[in-house]
Amino acid sequence: MLPEKLVMMANQIATFFETQPGDDGAERVAAHLTDFWEPRMRAALLAHVDGGGTGLRPLAREAAERLRQPEQAE
């Protein structure tokens, strides 16, 4: 999948969780990515972040970084 498509999708998820109450948006976005994105998609998103993360909303970028944490990894 193209990085632009992954960025668009991650940003859509982040935009939704930005409207939800609480300060755990990054955790909730990361949980969504873990639950609904296949490992290759998450790996491609992390590669995009490693390359600068162009176009990612701050919440999407923070969530992607949380995917690196053991409790979010598969």
PDB file as gemmi writes it, atoms N, CA and C in Angstrom:
CRYST1    1.000    1.000    1.000  90.00  90.00  90.00 P 1                      
ATOM      1  N   MET A   1       0.842  -1.167   0.000  1.00  0.00           N  
ATOM      2  CA  MET A   1       0.000   0.000   0.000  1.00  0.00           C  
ATOM      3  C   MET A   1       0.892   1.235   0.000  1.00  0.00           C  
ATOM      4  N   LEU A   2       0.478   2.239  -0.731  1.00  0.00           N  
ATOM      5  CA  LEU A   2       1.259   3.474  -0.825  1.00  0.00           C  
ATOM      6  C   LEU A   2       1.270   4.223   0.504  1.00  0.00           C  
ATOM      7  N   PRO A   3       2.401   4.838   0.841  1.00  0.00           N  
ATOM      8  CA  PRO A   3       2.474   5.591   2.093  1.00  0.00           C  
ATOM      9  C   PRO A   3       1.404   6.674   2.187  1.00  0.00           C  
ATOM     10  N   GLU A   4       1.088   7.300   1.072  1.00  0.00           N  
ATOM     11  CA  GLU A   4       0.076   8.361   1.085  1.00  0.00           C  
ATOM     12  C   GLU A   4      -1.281   7.833   1.546  1.00  0.00           C  
ATOM     13  N   LYS A   5      -1.622   6.633   1.120  1.00  0.00           N  
ATOM     14  CA  LYS A   5      -2.881   6.011   1.515  1.00  0.00           C  
ATOM     15  C   LYS A   5      -2.869   5.688   3.007  1.00  0.00           C  
ATOM     16  N   LEU A   6      -1.761   5.154   3.498  1.00  0.00           N  
ATOM     17  CA  LEU A   6      -1.643   4.854   4.924  1.00  0.00           C  
ATOM     18  C   LEU A   6      -1.739   6.122   5.764  1.00  0.00           C  
ATOM     19  N   VAL A   7      -1.095   7.189   5.299  1.00  0.00           N  
ATOM     20  CA  VAL A   7      -1.146   8.471   5.998  1.00  0.00           C  
ATOM     21  C   VAL A   7      -2.583   8.969   6.050  1.00  0.00           C  
ATOM     22  N   MET A   8      -3.284   8.901   4.924  1.00  0.00           N  
ATOM     23  CA  MET A   8      -4.664   9.346   4.878  1.00  0.00           C  
ATOM     24  C   MET A   8      -5.518   8.553   5.877  1.00  0.00           C  
ATOM     25  N   MET A   9      -5.351   7.240   5.869  1.00  0.00           N  
ATOM     26  CA  MET A   9      -6.135   6.389   6.761  1.00  0.00           C  
ATOM     27  C   MET A   9      -5.794   6.649   8.231  1.00  0.00           C  
ATOM     28  N   ALA A  10      -4.509   6.735   8.540  1.00  0.00           N  
ATOM     29  CA  ALA A  10      -4.087   7.004   9.926  1.00  0.00           C  
ATOM     30  C   ALA A  10      -4.609   8.362  10.386  1.00  0.00           C  
ATOM     31  N   ASN A  11      -4.570   9.351   9.514  1.00  0.00           N  
ATOM     32  CA  ASN A  11      -5.075  10.673   9.862  1.00  0.00           C  
ATOM     33  C   ASN A  11      -6.578  10.664  10.083  1.00  0.00           C  
ATOM     34  N   GLN A  12      -7.314   9.880   9.312  1.00  0.00           N  
ATOM     35  CA  GLN A  12      -8.760   9.781   9.519  1.00  0.00           C  
ATOM     36  C   GLN A  12      -9.064   9.194  10.898  1.00  0.00           C  
ATOM     37  N   ILE A  13      -8.328   8.164  11.262  1.00  0.00           N  
ATOM     38  CA  ILE A  13      -8.518   7.544  12.577  1.00  0.00           C  
ATOM     39  C   ILE A  13      -8.164   8.551  13.675  1.00  0.00           C  
ATOM     40  N   ALA A  14      -7.041   9.245  13.505  1.00  0.00           N  
ATOM     41  CA  ALA A  14      -6.620  10.235  14.495  1.00  0.00           C  
ATOM     42  C   ALA A  14      -7.642  11.356  14.608  1.00  0.00           C  
ATOM     43  N   THR A  15      -8.180  11.813  13.494  1.00  0.00           N  
ATOM     44  CA  THR A  15      -9.176  12.883  13.517  1.00  0.00           C  
ATOM     45  C   THR A  15     -10.394  12.463  14.327  1.00  0.00           C  
ATOM     46  N   PHE A  16     -10.831  11.217  14.151  1.00  0.00           N  
ATOM     47  CA  PHE A  16     -11.962  10.731  14.945  1.00  0.00           C  
ATOM     48  C   PHE A  16     -11.637  10.771  16.429  1.00  0.00           C  
ATOM     49  N   PHE A  17     -10.495  10.224  16.816  1.00  0.00           N  
ATOM     50  CA  PHE A  17     -10.170  10.141  18.238  1.00  0.00           C  
ATOM     51  C   PHE A  17      -9.850  11.505  18.834  1.00  0.00           C  
ATOM     52  N   GLU A  18      -9.480  12.478  18.017  1.00  0.00           N  
ATOM     53  CA  GLU A  18      -9.280  13.839  18.523  1.00  0.00           C  
ATOM     54  C   GLU A  18     -10.590  14.437  19.027  1.00  0.00           C  
ATOM     55  N   THR A  19     -11.707  13.970  18.525  1.00  0.00           N  
ATOM     56  CA  THR A  19     -13.005  14.502  18.937  1.00  0.00           C  
ATOM     57  C   THR A  19     -13.560  13.815  20.174  1.00  0.00           C  
ATOM     58  N   GLN A  20     -12.902  12.768  20.630  1.00  0.00           N  
ATOM     59  CA  GLN A  20     -13.385  11.994  21.770  1.00  0.00           C  
ATOM     60  C   GLN A  20     -12.821  12.570  23.065  1.00  0.00           C  
ATOM     61  N   PRO A  21     -13.610  12.477  24.150  1.00  0.00           N  
ATOM     62  CA  PRO A  21     -13.105  12.986  25.424  1.00  0.00           C  
ATOM     63  C   PRO A  21     -11.936  12.149  25.948  1.00  0.00           C  
ATOM     64  N   GLY A  22     -11.158  12.779  26.797  1.00  0.00           N  
ATOM     65  CA  GLY A  22     -10.037  12.091  27.424  1.00  0.00           C  
ATOM     66  C   GLY A  22      -8.717  12.487  26.782  1.00  0.00           C  
ATOM     67  N   ASP A  23      -7.655  12.098  27.454  1.00  0.00           N  
ATOM     68  CA  ASP A  23      -6.319  12.439  26.965  1.00  0.00           C  
ATOM     69  C   ASP A  23      -5.556  11.190  26.531  1.00  0.00           C  
ATOM     70  N   ASP A  24      -6.282  10.122  26.214  1.00  0.00           N  
ATOM     71  CA  ASP A  24      -5.638   8.873  25.815  1.00  0.00           C  
ATOM     72  C   ASP A  24      -5.806   8.593  24.318  1.00  0.00           C  
ATOM     73  N   GLY A  25      -5.903   9.656  23.534  1.00  0.00           N  
ATOM     74  CA  GLY A  25      -6.127   9.506  22.105  1.00  0.00           C  
ATOM     75  C   GLY A  25      -5.061   8.686  21.403  1.00  0.00           C  
ATOM     76  N   ALA A  26      -3.807   8.917  21.731  1.00  0.00           N  
ATOM     77  CA  ALA A  26      -2.724   8.176  21.067  1.00  0.00           C  
ATOM     78  C   ALA A  26      -2.816   6.688  21.361  1.00  0.00           C  
ATOM     79  N   GLU A  27      -3.135   6.356  22.607  1.00  0.00           N  
ATOM     80  CA  GLU A  27      -3.283   4.942  22.962  1.00  0.00           C  
ATOM     81  C   GLU A  27      -4.449   4.313  22.208  1.00  0.00           C  
ATOM     82  N   ARG A  28      -5.543   5.071  22.078  1.00  0.00           N  
ATOM     83  CA  ARG A  28      -6.719   4.542  21.392  1.00  0.00           C  
ATOM     84  C   ARG A  28      -6.478   4.385  19.894  1.00  0.00           C  
ATOM     85  N   VAL A  29      -5.760   5.333  19.294  1.00  0.00           N  
ATOM     86  CA  VAL A  29      -5.421   5.203  17.874  1.00  0.00           C  
ATOM     87  C   VAL A  29      -4.502   4.002  17.683  1.00  0.00           C  
ATOM     88  N   ALA A  30      -3.494   3.868  18.537  1.00  0.00           N  
ATOM     89  CA  ALA A  30      -2.566   2.732  18.433  1.00  0.00           C  
ATOM     90  C   ALA A  30      -3.308   1.413  18.596  1.00  0.00           C  
ATOM     91  N   ALA A  31      -4.256   1.372  19.538  1.00  0.00           N  
ATOM     92  CA  ALA A  31      -5.035   0.150  19.727  1.00  0.00           C  
ATOM     93  C   ALA A  31      -5.856  -0.168  18.482  1.00  0.00           C  
ATOM     94  N   HIS A  32      -6.431   0.853  17.867  1.00  0.00           N  
ATOM     95  CA  HIS A  32      -7.199   0.647  16.636  1.00  0.00           C  
ATOM     96  C   HIS A  32      -6.288   0.093  15.529  1.00  0.00           C  
ATOM     97  N   LEU A  33      -5.121   0.683  15.385  1.00  0.00           N  
ATOM     98  CA  LEU A  33      -4.186   0.214  14.352  1.00  0.00           C  
ATOM     99  C   LEU A  33      -3.771  -1.237  14.626  1.00  0.00           C  
ATOM    100  N   THR A  34      -3.570  -1.565  15.878  1.00  0.00           N  
ATOM    101  CA  THR A  34      -3.197  -2.935  16.242  1.00  0.00           C  
ATOM    102  C   THR A  34      -4.336  -3.909  15.954  1.00  0.00           C  
ATOM    103  N   ASP A  35      -5.546  -3.487  16.262  1.00  0.00           N  
ATOM    104  CA  ASP A  35      -6.702  -4.370  16.097  1.00  0.00           C  
ATOM    105  C   ASP A  35      -7.134  -4.549  14.639  1.00  0.00           C  
ATOM    106  N   PHE A  36      -7.017  -3.510  13.830  1.00  0.00           N  
ATOM    107  CA  PHE A  36      -7.631  -3.537  12.510  1.00  0.00           C  
ATOM    108  C   PHE A  36      -6.674  -3.448  11.327  1.00  0.00           C  
ATOM    109  N   TRP A  37      -5.433  -3.102  11.560  1.00  0.00           N  
ATOM    110  CA  TRP A  37      -4.467  -3.040  10.460  1.00  0.00           C  
ATOM    111  C   TRP A  37      -3.611  -4.296  10.506  1.00  0.00           C  
ATOM    112  N   GLU A  38      -3.325  -4.840   9.345  1.00  0.00           N  
ATOM    113  CA  GLU A  38      -2.449  -6.003   9.311  1.00  0.00           C  
ATOM    114  C   GLU A  38      -1.006  -5.577   9.590  1.00  0.00           C  
ATOM    115  N   PRO A  39      -0.164  -6.501  10.026  1.00  0.00           N  
ATOM    116  CA  PRO A  39       1.214  -6.157  10.395  1.00  0.00           C  
ATOM    117  C   PRO A  39       1.985  -5.433   9.291  1.00  0.00           C  
ATOM    118  N   ARG A  40       1.763  -5.799   8.044  1.00  0.00           N  
ATOM    119  CA  ARG A  40       2.491  -5.116   6.953  1.00  0.00           C  
ATOM    120  C   ARG A  40       2.106  -3.641   6.865  1.00  0.00           C  
ATOM    121  N   MET A  41       0.858  -3.334   7.118  1.00  0.00           N  
ATOM    122  CA  MET A  41       0.414  -1.938   7.088  1.00  0.00           C  
ATOM    123  C   MET A  41       1.056  -1.152   8.224  1.00  0.00           C  
ATOM    124  N   ARG A  42       1.090  -1.742   9.407  1.00  0.00           N  
ATOM    125  CA  ARG A  42       1.719  -1.061  10.537  1.00  0.00           C  
ATOM    126  C   ARG A  42       3.213  -0.879  10.291  1.00  0.00           C  
ATOM    127  N   ALA A  43       3.852  -1.880   9.736  1.00  0.00           N  
ATOM    128  CA  ALA A  43       5.288  -1.768   9.435  1.00  0.00           C  
ATOM    129  C   ALA A  43       5.546  -0.671   8.409  1.00  0.00           C  
ATOM    130  N   ALA A  44       4.688  -0.570   7.411  1.00  0.00           N  
ATOM    131  CA  ALA A  44       4.849   0.471   6.394  1.00  0.00           C  
ATOM    132  C   ALA A  44       4.635   1.854   7.006  1.00  0.00           C  
ATOM    133  N   LEU A  45       3.673   1.972   7.921  1.00  0.00           N  
ATOM    134  CA  LEU A  45       3.457   3.251   8.597  1.00  0.00           C  
ATOM    135  C   LEU A  45       4.678   3.625   9.423  1.00  0.00           C  
ATOM    136  N   LEU A  46       5.239   2.664  10.144  1.00  0.00           N  
ATOM    137  CA  LEU A  46       6.442   2.944  10.938  1.00  0.00           C  
ATOM    138  C   LEU A  46       7.617   3.316  10.048  1.00  0.00           C  
ATOM    139  N   ALA A  47       7.747   2.683   8.904  1.00  0.00           N  
ATOM    140  CA  ALA A  47       8.808   3.049   7.958  1.00  0.00           C  
ATOM    141  C   ALA A  47       8.616   4.484   7.479  1.00  0.00           C  
ATOM    142  N   HIS A  48       7.373   4.861   7.256  1.00  0.00           N  
ATOM    143  CA  HIS A  48       7.085   6.242   6.847  1.00  0.00           C  
ATOM    144  C   HIS A  48       7.463   7.215   7.957  1.00  0.00           C  
ATOM    145  N   VAL A  49       7.146   6.863   9.194  1.00  0.00           N  
ATOM    146  CA  VAL A  49       7.527   7.707  10.333  1.00  0.00           C  
ATOM    147  C   VAL A  49       9.040   7.813  10.399  1.00  0.00           C  
ATOM    148  N   ASP A  50       9.739   6.697  10.221  1.00  0.00           N  
ATOM    149  CA  ASP A  50      11.209   6.707  10.235  1.00  0.00           C  
ATOM    150  C   ASP A  50      11.779   7.598   9.140  1.00  0.00           C  
ATOM    151  N   GLY A  51      11.052   7.725   8.041  1.00  0.00           N  
ATOM    152  CA  GLY A  51      11.479   8.577   6.929  1.00  0.00           C  
ATOM    153  C   GLY A  51      11.051  10.020   7.072  1.00  0.00           C  
ATOM    154  N   GLY A  52      10.505  10.381   8.219  1.00  0.00           N  
ATOM    155  CA  GLY A  52      10.114  11.762   8.459  1.00  0.00           C  
ATOM    156  C   GLY A  52       8.640  11.941   8.778  1.00  0.00           C  
ATOM    157  N   GLY A  53       7.818  10.996   8.371  1.00  0.00           N  
ATOM    158  CA  GLY A  53       6.399  11.045   8.713  1.00  0.00           C  
ATOM    159  C   GLY A  53       5.617  12.151   8.050  1.00  0.00           C  
ATOM    160  N   THR A  54       6.042  12.550   6.873  1.00  0.00           N  
ATOM    161  CA  THR A  54       5.384  13.644   6.161  1.00  0.00           C  
ATOM    162  C   THR A  54       3.888  13.422   6.064  1.00  0.00           C  
ATOM    163  N   GLY A  55       3.140  14.455   6.446  1.00  0.00           N  
ATOM    164  CA  GLY A  55       1.703  14.446   6.292  1.00  0.00           C  
ATOM    165  C   GLY A  55       0.918  13.880   7.458  1.00  0.00           C  
ATOM    166  N   LEU A  56       1.585  13.257   8.405  1.00  0.00           N  
ATOM    167  CA  LEU A  56       0.863  12.664   9.546  1.00  0.00           C  
ATOM    168  C   LEU A  56       0.468  13.731  10.559  1.00  0.00           C  
ATOM    169  N   ARG A  57      -0.760  13.642  11.023  1.00  0.00           N  
ATOM    170  CA  ARG A  57      -1.212  14.490  12.120  1.00  0.00           C  
ATOM    171  C   ARG A  57      -0.394  14.120  13.360  1.00  0.00           C  
ATOM    172  N   PRO A  58      -0.198  15.060  14.270  1.00  0.00           N  
ATOM    173  CA  PRO A  58       0.585  14.742  15.474  1.00  0.00           C  
ATOM    174  C   PRO A  58       0.060  13.537  16.252  1.00  0.00           C  
ATOM    175  N   LEU A  59      -1.253  13.399  16.374  1.00  0.00           N  
ATOM    176  CA  LEU A  59      -1.801  12.261  17.107  1.00  0.00           C  
ATOM    177  C   LEU A  59      -1.514  10.952  16.383  1.00  0.00           C  
ATOM    178  N   ALA A  60      -1.584  10.959  15.071  1.00  0.00           N  
ATOM    179  CA  ALA A  60      -1.278   9.752  14.293  1.00  0.00           C  
ATOM    180  C   ALA A  60       0.195   9.380  14.450  1.00  0.00           C  
ATOM    181  N   ARG A  61       1.048  10.371  14.450  1.00  0.00           N  
ATOM    182  CA  ARG A  61       2.484  10.110  14.627  1.00  0.00           C  
ATOM    183  C   ARG A  61       2.766   9.547  16.022  1.00  0.00           C  
ATOM    184  N   GLU A  62       2.152  10.134  17.027  1.00  0.00           N  
ATOM    185  CA  GLU A  62       2.345   9.633  18.393  1.00  0.00           C  
ATOM    186  C   GLU A  62       1.833   8.202  18.528  1.00  0.00           C  
ATOM    187  N   ALA A  63       0.701   7.933  17.916  1.00  0.00           N  
ATOM    188  CA  ALA A  63       0.154   6.571  17.960  1.00  0.00           C  
ATOM    189  C   ALA A  63       1.091   5.590  17.273  1.00  0.00           C  
ATOM    190  N   ALA A  64       1.650   5.987  16.144  1.00  0.00           N  
ATOM    191  CA  ALA A  64       2.577   5.110  15.430  1.00  0.00           C  
ATOM    192  C   ALA A  64       3.780   4.796  16.312  1.00  0.00           C  
ATOM    193  N   GLU A  65       4.281   5.778  17.015  1.00  0.00           N  
ATOM    194  CA  GLU A  65       5.412   5.538  17.915  1.00  0.00           C  
ATOM    195  C   GLU A  65       5.029   4.555  19.017  1.00  0.00           C  
ATOM    196  N   ARG A  66       3.793   4.606  19.465  1.00  0.00           N  
ATOM    197  CA  ARG A  66       3.339   3.680  20.497  1.00  0.00           C  
ATOM    198  C   ARG A  66       3.281   2.242  19.980  1.00  0.00           C  
ATOM    199  N   LEU A  67       3.156   2.079  18.673  1.00  0.00           N  
ATOM    200  CA  LEU A  67       3.157   0.727  18.100  1.00  0.00           C  
ATOM    201  C   LEU A  67       4.485   0.022  18.350  1.00  0.00           C  
ATOM    202  N   ARG A  68       5.524   0.781  18.573  1.00  0.00           N  
ATOM    203  CA  ARG A  68       6.854   0.209  18.838  1.00  0.00           C  
ATOM    204  C   ARG A  68       6.947  -0.351  20.258  1.00  0.00           C  
ATOM    205  N   GLN A  69       6.039   0.042  21.142  1.00  0.00           N  
ATOM    206  CA  GLN A  69       6.072  -0.424  22.521  1.00  0.00           C  
ATOM    207  C   GLN A  69       5.587  -1.864  22.576  1.00  0.00           C  
ATOM    208  N   PRO A  70       6.213  -2.692  23.383  1.00  0.00           N  
ATOM    209  CA  PRO A  70       5.894  -4.117  23.425  1.00  0.00           C  
ATOM    210  C   PRO A  70       4.421  -4.447  23.641  1.00  0.00           C  
ATOM    211  N   GLU A  71       3.718  -3.668  24.473  1.00  0.00           N  
ATOM    212  CA  GLU A  71       2.316  -4.009  24.738  1.00  0.00           C  
ATOM    213  C   GLU A  71       1.421  -3.750  23.538  1.00  0.00           C  
ATOM    214  N   GLN A  72       1.877  -2.986  22.549  1.00  0.00           N  
ATOM    215  CA  GLN A  72       1.098  -2.722  21.348  1.00  0.00           C  
ATOM    216  C   GLN A  72       1.529  -3.608  20.186  1.00  0.00           C  
ATOM    217  N   ALA A  73       2.662  -4.242  20.309  1.00  0.00           N  
ATOM    218  CA  ALA A  73       3.196  -5.055  19.202  1.00  0.00           C  
ATOM    219  C   ALA A  73       2.520  -6.407  19.155  1.00  0.00           C  
ATOM    220  N   GLU A  74       2.540  -6.981  17.956  1.00  0.00           N  
ATOM    221  CA  GLU A  74       2.017  -8.345  17.801  1.00  0.00           C  
ATOM    222  C   GLU A  74       3.164  -9.296  17.631  1.00  0.00           C  
TER     223      GLU A  74                                                      
END                                                                             
